[in-house]
XYZ file of C-alpha atoms in Angstrom:
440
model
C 262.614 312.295 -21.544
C 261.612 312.323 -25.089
C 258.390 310.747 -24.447
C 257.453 313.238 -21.531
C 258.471 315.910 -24.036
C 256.185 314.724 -26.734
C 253.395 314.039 -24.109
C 253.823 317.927 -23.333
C 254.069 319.205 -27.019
C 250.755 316.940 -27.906
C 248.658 318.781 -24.609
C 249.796 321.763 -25.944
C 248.391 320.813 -29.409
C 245.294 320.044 -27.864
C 244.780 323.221 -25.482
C 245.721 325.088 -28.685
C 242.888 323.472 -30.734
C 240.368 323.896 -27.705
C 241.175 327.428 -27.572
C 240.823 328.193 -31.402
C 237.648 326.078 -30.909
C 236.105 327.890 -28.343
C 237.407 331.298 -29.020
C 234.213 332.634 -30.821
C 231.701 330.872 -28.886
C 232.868 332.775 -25.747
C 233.201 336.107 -27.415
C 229.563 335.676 -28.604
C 228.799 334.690 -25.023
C 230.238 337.264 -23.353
C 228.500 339.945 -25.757
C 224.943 338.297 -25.378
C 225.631 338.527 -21.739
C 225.838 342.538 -21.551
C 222.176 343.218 -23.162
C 220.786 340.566 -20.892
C 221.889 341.474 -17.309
C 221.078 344.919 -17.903
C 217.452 343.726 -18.425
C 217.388 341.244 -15.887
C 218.672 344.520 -13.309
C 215.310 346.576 -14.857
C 212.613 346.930 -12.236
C 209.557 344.429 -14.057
C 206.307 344.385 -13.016
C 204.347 341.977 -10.549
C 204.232 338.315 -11.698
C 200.629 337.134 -13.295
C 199.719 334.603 -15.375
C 201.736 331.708 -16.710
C 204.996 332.993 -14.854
C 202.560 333.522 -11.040
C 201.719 329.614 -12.234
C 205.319 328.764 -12.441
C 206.354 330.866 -9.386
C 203.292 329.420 -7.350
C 204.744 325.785 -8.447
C 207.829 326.145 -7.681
C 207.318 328.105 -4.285
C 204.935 324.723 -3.711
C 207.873 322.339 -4.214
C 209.847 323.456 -1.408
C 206.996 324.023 0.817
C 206.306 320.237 0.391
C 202.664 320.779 -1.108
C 203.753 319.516 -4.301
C 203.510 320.940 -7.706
C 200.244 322.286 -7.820
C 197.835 325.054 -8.718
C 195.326 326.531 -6.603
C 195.075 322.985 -4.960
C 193.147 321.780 -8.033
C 195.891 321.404 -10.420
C 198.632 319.172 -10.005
C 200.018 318.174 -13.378
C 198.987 321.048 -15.489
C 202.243 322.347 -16.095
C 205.235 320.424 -17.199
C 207.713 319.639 -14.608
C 211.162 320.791 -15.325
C 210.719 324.512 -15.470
C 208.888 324.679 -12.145
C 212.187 322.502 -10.793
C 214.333 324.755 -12.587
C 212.565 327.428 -10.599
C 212.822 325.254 -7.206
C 215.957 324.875 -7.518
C 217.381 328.703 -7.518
C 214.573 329.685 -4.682
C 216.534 326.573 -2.689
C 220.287 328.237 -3.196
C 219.093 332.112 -3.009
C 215.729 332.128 -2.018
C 212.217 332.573 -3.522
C 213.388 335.758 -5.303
C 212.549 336.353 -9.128
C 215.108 338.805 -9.709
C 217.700 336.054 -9.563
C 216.187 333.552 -12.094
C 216.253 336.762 -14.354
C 220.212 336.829 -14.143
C 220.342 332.852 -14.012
C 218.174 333.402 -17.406
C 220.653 335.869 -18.595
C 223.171 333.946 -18.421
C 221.696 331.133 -19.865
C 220.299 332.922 -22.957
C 224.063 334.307 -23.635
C 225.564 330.490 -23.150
C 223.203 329.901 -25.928
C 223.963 332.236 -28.329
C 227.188 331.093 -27.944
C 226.257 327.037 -28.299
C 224.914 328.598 -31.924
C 228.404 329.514 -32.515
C 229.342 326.088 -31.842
C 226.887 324.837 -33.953
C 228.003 326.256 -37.128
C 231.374 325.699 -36.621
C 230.625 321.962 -36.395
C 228.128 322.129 -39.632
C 231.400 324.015 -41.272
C 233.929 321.224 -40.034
C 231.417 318.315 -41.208
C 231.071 320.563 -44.636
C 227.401 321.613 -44.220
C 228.462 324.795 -44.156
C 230.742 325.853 -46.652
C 233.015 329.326 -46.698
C 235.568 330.776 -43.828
C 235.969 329.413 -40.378
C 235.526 332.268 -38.901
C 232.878 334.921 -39.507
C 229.674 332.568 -40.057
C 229.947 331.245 -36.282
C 230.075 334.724 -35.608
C 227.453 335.972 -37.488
C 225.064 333.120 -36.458
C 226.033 333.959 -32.986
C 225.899 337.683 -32.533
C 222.220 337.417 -34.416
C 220.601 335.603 -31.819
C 222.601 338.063 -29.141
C 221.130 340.979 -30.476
C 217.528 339.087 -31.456
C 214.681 341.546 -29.192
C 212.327 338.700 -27.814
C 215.419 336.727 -26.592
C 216.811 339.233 -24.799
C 213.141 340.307 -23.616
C 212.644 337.005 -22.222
C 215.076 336.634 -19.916
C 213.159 338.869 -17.684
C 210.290 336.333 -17.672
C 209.299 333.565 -15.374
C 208.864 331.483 -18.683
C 210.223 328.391 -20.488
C 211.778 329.990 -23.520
C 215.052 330.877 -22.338
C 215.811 326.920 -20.658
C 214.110 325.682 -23.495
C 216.229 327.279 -26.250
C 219.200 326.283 -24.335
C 218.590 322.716 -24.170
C 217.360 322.207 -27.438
C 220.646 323.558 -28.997
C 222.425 321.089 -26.667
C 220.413 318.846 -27.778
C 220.580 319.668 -32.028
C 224.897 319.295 -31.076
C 224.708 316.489 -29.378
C 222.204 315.012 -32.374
C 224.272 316.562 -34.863
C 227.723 314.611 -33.003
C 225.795 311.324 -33.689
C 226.086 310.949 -37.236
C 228.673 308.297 -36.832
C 226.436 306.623 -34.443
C 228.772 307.315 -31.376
C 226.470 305.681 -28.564
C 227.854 308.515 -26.347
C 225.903 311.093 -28.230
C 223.005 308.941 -28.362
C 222.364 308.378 -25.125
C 223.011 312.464 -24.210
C 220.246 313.360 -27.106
C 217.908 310.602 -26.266
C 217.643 312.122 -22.069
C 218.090 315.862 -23.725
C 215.140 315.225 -25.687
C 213.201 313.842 -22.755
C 213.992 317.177 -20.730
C 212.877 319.029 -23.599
C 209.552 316.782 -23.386
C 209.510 317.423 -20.084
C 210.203 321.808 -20.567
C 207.801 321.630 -23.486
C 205.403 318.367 -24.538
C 205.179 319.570 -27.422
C 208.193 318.548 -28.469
C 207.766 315.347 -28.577
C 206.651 316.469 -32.117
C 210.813 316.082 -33.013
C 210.775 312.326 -32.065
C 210.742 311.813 -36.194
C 213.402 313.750 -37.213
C 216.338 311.681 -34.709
C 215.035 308.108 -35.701
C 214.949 309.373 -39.444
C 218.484 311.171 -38.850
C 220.037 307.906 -37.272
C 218.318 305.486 -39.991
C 220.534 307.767 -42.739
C 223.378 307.599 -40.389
C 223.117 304.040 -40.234
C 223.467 303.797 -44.269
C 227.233 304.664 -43.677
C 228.217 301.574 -42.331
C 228.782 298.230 -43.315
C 225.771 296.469 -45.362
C 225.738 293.260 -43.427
C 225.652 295.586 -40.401
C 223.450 298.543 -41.328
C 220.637 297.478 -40.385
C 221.282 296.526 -36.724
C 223.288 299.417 -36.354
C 220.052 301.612 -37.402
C 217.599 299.730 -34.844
C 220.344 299.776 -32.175
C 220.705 303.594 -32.605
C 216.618 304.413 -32.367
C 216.020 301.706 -29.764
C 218.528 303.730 -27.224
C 217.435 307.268 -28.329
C 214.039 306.269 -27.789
C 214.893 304.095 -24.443
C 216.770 307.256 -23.468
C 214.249 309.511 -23.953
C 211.232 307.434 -22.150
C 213.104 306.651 -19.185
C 214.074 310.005 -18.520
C 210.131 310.967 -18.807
C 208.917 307.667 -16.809
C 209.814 309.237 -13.035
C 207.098 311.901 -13.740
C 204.989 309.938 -15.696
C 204.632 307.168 -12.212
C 204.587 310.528 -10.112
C 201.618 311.312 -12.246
C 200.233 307.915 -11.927
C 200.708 308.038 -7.757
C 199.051 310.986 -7.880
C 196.008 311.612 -9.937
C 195.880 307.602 -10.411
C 195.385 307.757 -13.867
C 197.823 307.723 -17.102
C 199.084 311.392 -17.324
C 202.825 311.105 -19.771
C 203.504 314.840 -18.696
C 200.981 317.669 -18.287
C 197.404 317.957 -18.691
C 197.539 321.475 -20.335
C 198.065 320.053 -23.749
C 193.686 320.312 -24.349
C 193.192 323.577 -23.277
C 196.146 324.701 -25.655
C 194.655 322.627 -28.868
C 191.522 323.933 -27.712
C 192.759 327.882 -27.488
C 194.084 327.146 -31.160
C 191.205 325.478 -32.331
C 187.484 327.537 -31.961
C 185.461 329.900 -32.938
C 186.799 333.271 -33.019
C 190.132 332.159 -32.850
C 192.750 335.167 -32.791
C 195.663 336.494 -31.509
C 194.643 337.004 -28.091
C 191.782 335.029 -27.693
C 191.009 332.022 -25.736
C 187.635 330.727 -26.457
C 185.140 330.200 -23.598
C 187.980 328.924 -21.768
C 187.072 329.924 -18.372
C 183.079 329.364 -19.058
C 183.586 325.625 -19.895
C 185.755 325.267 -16.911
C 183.129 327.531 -14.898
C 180.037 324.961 -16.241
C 182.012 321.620 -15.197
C 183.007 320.200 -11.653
C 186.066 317.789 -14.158
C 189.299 317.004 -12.342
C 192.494 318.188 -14.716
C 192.381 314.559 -16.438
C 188.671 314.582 -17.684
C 188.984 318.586 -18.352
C 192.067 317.894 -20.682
C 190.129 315.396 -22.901
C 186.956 317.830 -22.862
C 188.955 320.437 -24.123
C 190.262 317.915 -26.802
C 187.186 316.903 -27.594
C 185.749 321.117 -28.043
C 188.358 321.312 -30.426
C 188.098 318.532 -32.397
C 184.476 319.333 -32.629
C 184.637 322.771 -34.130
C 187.199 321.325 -36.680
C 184.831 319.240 -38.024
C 182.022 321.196 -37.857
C 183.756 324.334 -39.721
C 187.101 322.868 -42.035
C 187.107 325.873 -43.778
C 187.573 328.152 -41.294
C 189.538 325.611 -39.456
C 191.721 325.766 -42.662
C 191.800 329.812 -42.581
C 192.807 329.676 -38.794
C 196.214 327.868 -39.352
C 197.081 330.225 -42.441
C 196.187 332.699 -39.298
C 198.656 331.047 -37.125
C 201.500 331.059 -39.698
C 201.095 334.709 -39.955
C 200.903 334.865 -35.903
C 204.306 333.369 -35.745
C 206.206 335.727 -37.824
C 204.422 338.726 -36.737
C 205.631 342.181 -35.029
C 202.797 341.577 -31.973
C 204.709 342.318 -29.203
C 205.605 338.686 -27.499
C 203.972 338.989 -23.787
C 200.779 341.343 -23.117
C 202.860 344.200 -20.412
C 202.231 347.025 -22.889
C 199.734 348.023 -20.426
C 202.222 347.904 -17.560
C 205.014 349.851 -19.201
C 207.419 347.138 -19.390
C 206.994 346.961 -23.506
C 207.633 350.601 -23.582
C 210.913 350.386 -21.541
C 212.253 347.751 -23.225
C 211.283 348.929 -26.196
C 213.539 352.560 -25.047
C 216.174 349.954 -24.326
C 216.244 347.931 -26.768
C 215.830 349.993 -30.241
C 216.023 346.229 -32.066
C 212.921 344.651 -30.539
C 210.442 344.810 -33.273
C 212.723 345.805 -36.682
C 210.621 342.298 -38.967
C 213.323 339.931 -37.887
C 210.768 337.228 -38.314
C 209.728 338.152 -41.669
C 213.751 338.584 -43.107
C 214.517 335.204 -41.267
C 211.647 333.296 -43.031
C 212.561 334.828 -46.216
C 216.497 333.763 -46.273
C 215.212 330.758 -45.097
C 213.091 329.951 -48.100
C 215.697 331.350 -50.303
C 218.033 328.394 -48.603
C 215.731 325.620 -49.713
C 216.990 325.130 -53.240
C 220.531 325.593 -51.806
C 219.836 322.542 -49.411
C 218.214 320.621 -52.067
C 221.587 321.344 -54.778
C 224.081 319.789 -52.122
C 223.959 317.203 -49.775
C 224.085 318.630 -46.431
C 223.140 315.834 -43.842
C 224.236 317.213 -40.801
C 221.649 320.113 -41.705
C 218.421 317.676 -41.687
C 217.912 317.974 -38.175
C 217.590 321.483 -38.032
C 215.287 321.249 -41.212
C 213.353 318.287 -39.844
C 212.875 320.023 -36.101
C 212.009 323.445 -37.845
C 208.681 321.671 -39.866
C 207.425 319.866 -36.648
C 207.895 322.678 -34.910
C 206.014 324.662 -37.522
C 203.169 321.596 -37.513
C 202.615 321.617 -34.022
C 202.105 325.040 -33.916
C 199.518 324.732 -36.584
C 197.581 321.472 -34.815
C 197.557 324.277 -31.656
C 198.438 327.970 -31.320
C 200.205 330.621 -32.191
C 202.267 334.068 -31.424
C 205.200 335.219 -31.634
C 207.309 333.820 -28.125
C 206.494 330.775 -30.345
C 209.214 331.491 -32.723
C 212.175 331.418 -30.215
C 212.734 328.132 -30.636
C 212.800 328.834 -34.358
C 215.414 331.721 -34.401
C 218.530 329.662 -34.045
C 217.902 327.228 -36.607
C 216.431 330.089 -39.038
C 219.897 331.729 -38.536
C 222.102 328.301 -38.801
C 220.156 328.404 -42.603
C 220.568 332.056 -43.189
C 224.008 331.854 -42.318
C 224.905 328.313 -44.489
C 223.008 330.392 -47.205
C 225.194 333.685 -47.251
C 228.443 331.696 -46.712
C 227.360 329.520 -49.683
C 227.017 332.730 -51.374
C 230.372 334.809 -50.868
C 232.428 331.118 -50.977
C 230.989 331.192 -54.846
C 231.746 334.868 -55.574
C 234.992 334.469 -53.866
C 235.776 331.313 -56.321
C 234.109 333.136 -59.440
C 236.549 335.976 -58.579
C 239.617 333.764 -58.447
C 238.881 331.811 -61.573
C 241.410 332.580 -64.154
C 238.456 331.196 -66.518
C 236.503 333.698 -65.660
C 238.658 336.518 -67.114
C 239.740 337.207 -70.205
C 243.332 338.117 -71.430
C 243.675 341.076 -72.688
C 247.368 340.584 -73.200
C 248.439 340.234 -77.316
């Protein structure tokens, strides 16, 4: 009887601790979640560009055509969103309005996983100060953030994207102690990141650096093959959760494709003369002047960039300083001004455009000597994922939908950085030290 009894008080314990736990997250959640559905319920305007592309793939899938683009290109765009897509049209039908509230609630989940987040950089003492109101800050920032809210209403990869890379950032974060578990989870969350975005496959440093440190906490006769163990089944992880479309690729175009083949036209966009904002080169005249298939085009646009690099450093050099200043800009993040959408979100949404980039990067700079006075390992992740991030964008282009993937980890920082600064004002204040007696 005892034994039942102590069973009973210990699930109790346990329910109590989830609870406290997830208390926050799900209030942030369940705020994020109000802005967001009543955007996803706004009329929006027909689908063109990269979302008809996605659309047109996904609509493809289920027809049993395959993944392809105006029968020409069929590995241009990176799988998973396009399945993503596939896979609501299967349950409700080939209907955008309901991958709007599918986004919706996917974009508040993650405002809520950035809850999470902080309260386990607190808990591992990255994070220093109350339990409480830094989740919650952290949280409710990225619920009230413009573009994220803005994007759930678009047939684009940002919204997925941001959600699985801050699964991914816990579950790397969890792996510290080299728990194979949360190994194996980063190692296939980081191949469906590849496999959302190629482009990050620019992170691959920052987990094998992460789990080389980890590795220094165990034993020294067993630190080193604890540190190959943990990168060899990241990285195994990771490939073989990219390898079924990599041999799709191979079946079909019959010729080594990892992922997409959009990755030279993007280096190119970033990378030519007159590069701005907007602008895409001769893009469409180069494709107009060749008869390439997607494989050959890829490395021609490749090769156009690389070409106008080293013919012109300098104003190579002036373009990324360009691009840096594209990714923190107030340009509005997808080109509907002209169909009215901006302006009704904009009616909605009074917070859309307020320099939230700008006040991000500069608490985020003021947090670099704070990470450099303490060491805060559990951090170096989100530091390490931040500068590739950054670098790719540099090696290809920029604007502003760009940053979303920034925003959470800009806020983790901002966050760590105001805690760090009301935990000292709050232990200056309770110093007896730091008062003098006035008493004779």
């Amino acid at each position: 009887m005892s034994d039942c009894t102590g069973q009973s008080k210990d699930r109790n314990v346990r329910m109590q601790e989830w609870a406290r736990i997830a208390a926050i997250p799900v209030l942030v959640s369940c705020i994020a979640l109000i802005p967001r559905l009543i955007w996803a319920g706004y009329p929006h305007p027909p689908l063109f560009s990269d979302p008809e592309d996605y659309h047109n793939c996904a609509v493809g899938l289920l027809q049993g055509q395959g993944m392809s683009q105006e029968g020409i290109y069929r590995a241009y765009r990176p799988p998973l969103y396009p399945l993503f897509l596939a896979t609501i049209y299967f349950a409700a039908g080939p209907n955008e309005r309901t991958v709007y509230y599918v986004q919706a609630i996917l974009g508040a989940v993650s405002c809520g996983l950035l809850a999470l987040l902080v309260q386990r950089l607190i808990h591992e003492g990255d994070i220093h100060g109350p339990r409480w109101w830094p989740p919650l800050l952290a949280g409710l920032g990225l619920a009230l953030f413009g573009q994220h809210v803005f994007f759930v209403g678009v047939l684009m990869t940002e919204v997925l994207f941001v959600f699985l890379l801050l699964i991914w950032l816990l579950c790397l974060t969890c792996s510290m102690k080299l728990d194979k578990r949360f190994i194996i989870a980063a190692g296939v969350l980081h191949g469906l990141l590849a496999l959302c975005r190629p482009v990050s496959l620019a992170y691959l440093p920052v987990p094998i650096i992460y789990l080389f440190l980890s590795g220094k906490n165990q034993a020294a006769e067993r630190a080193p093959t604890v540190r190959w163990i943990g990168v060899f089944l990241y990285c195994a992880m990771m490939v073989l959760t990219i390898l079924p479309w990599t041999l799709r690729n191979a079946l079909v175009l019959g010729r080594f494709v990892p992922i997409s083949t959009n990755g030279g036209v993007n280096f190119y966009i970033g990378n030519h003369p007159g590069y701005g904002y907007w602008s895409t080169g001769q893009k469409e005249a180069i494709r107009a002047a060749t008869d390439l298939d997607e494989v050959d085009e890829q490395a021609l646009f490749y090769q156009e960039g690389l070409r106008f690099i080293r013919s012109e450093p300098t104003q190579a050099m002036k373009n990324a300083v360009l691009k840096f200043r594209y990714l923190f800009s107030q340009v509005p993040p997808w080109p509907w001004g002209e169909r009215g959408i901006q302006v009704r979100f904009e009616r909605l949404w009074p917070l859309t455009f307020v320099g939230w980039g700008y006040i991000l990067g500069v608490l985020t700079l003021l947090s670099l000597p704070w990470l450099c006075m303490g060491r805060h390992r559990s951090l170096l992740p989100l530091v390490g994922v931040l500068l590739c991030h950054v670098g790719s964008v540099l090696i290809f282009f920029a604007r502003t939908r760009f940053r979303l993937p920034m925003d959470p980890i800009l806020l983790v920082l901002a966050t760590g950085v105001l805690a760090a600064i009301v935990q000292a004002a709050v232990q200056k204040g309770s110093d007896p030290n730091s008062t003098h007696n006035t008493q004779v």
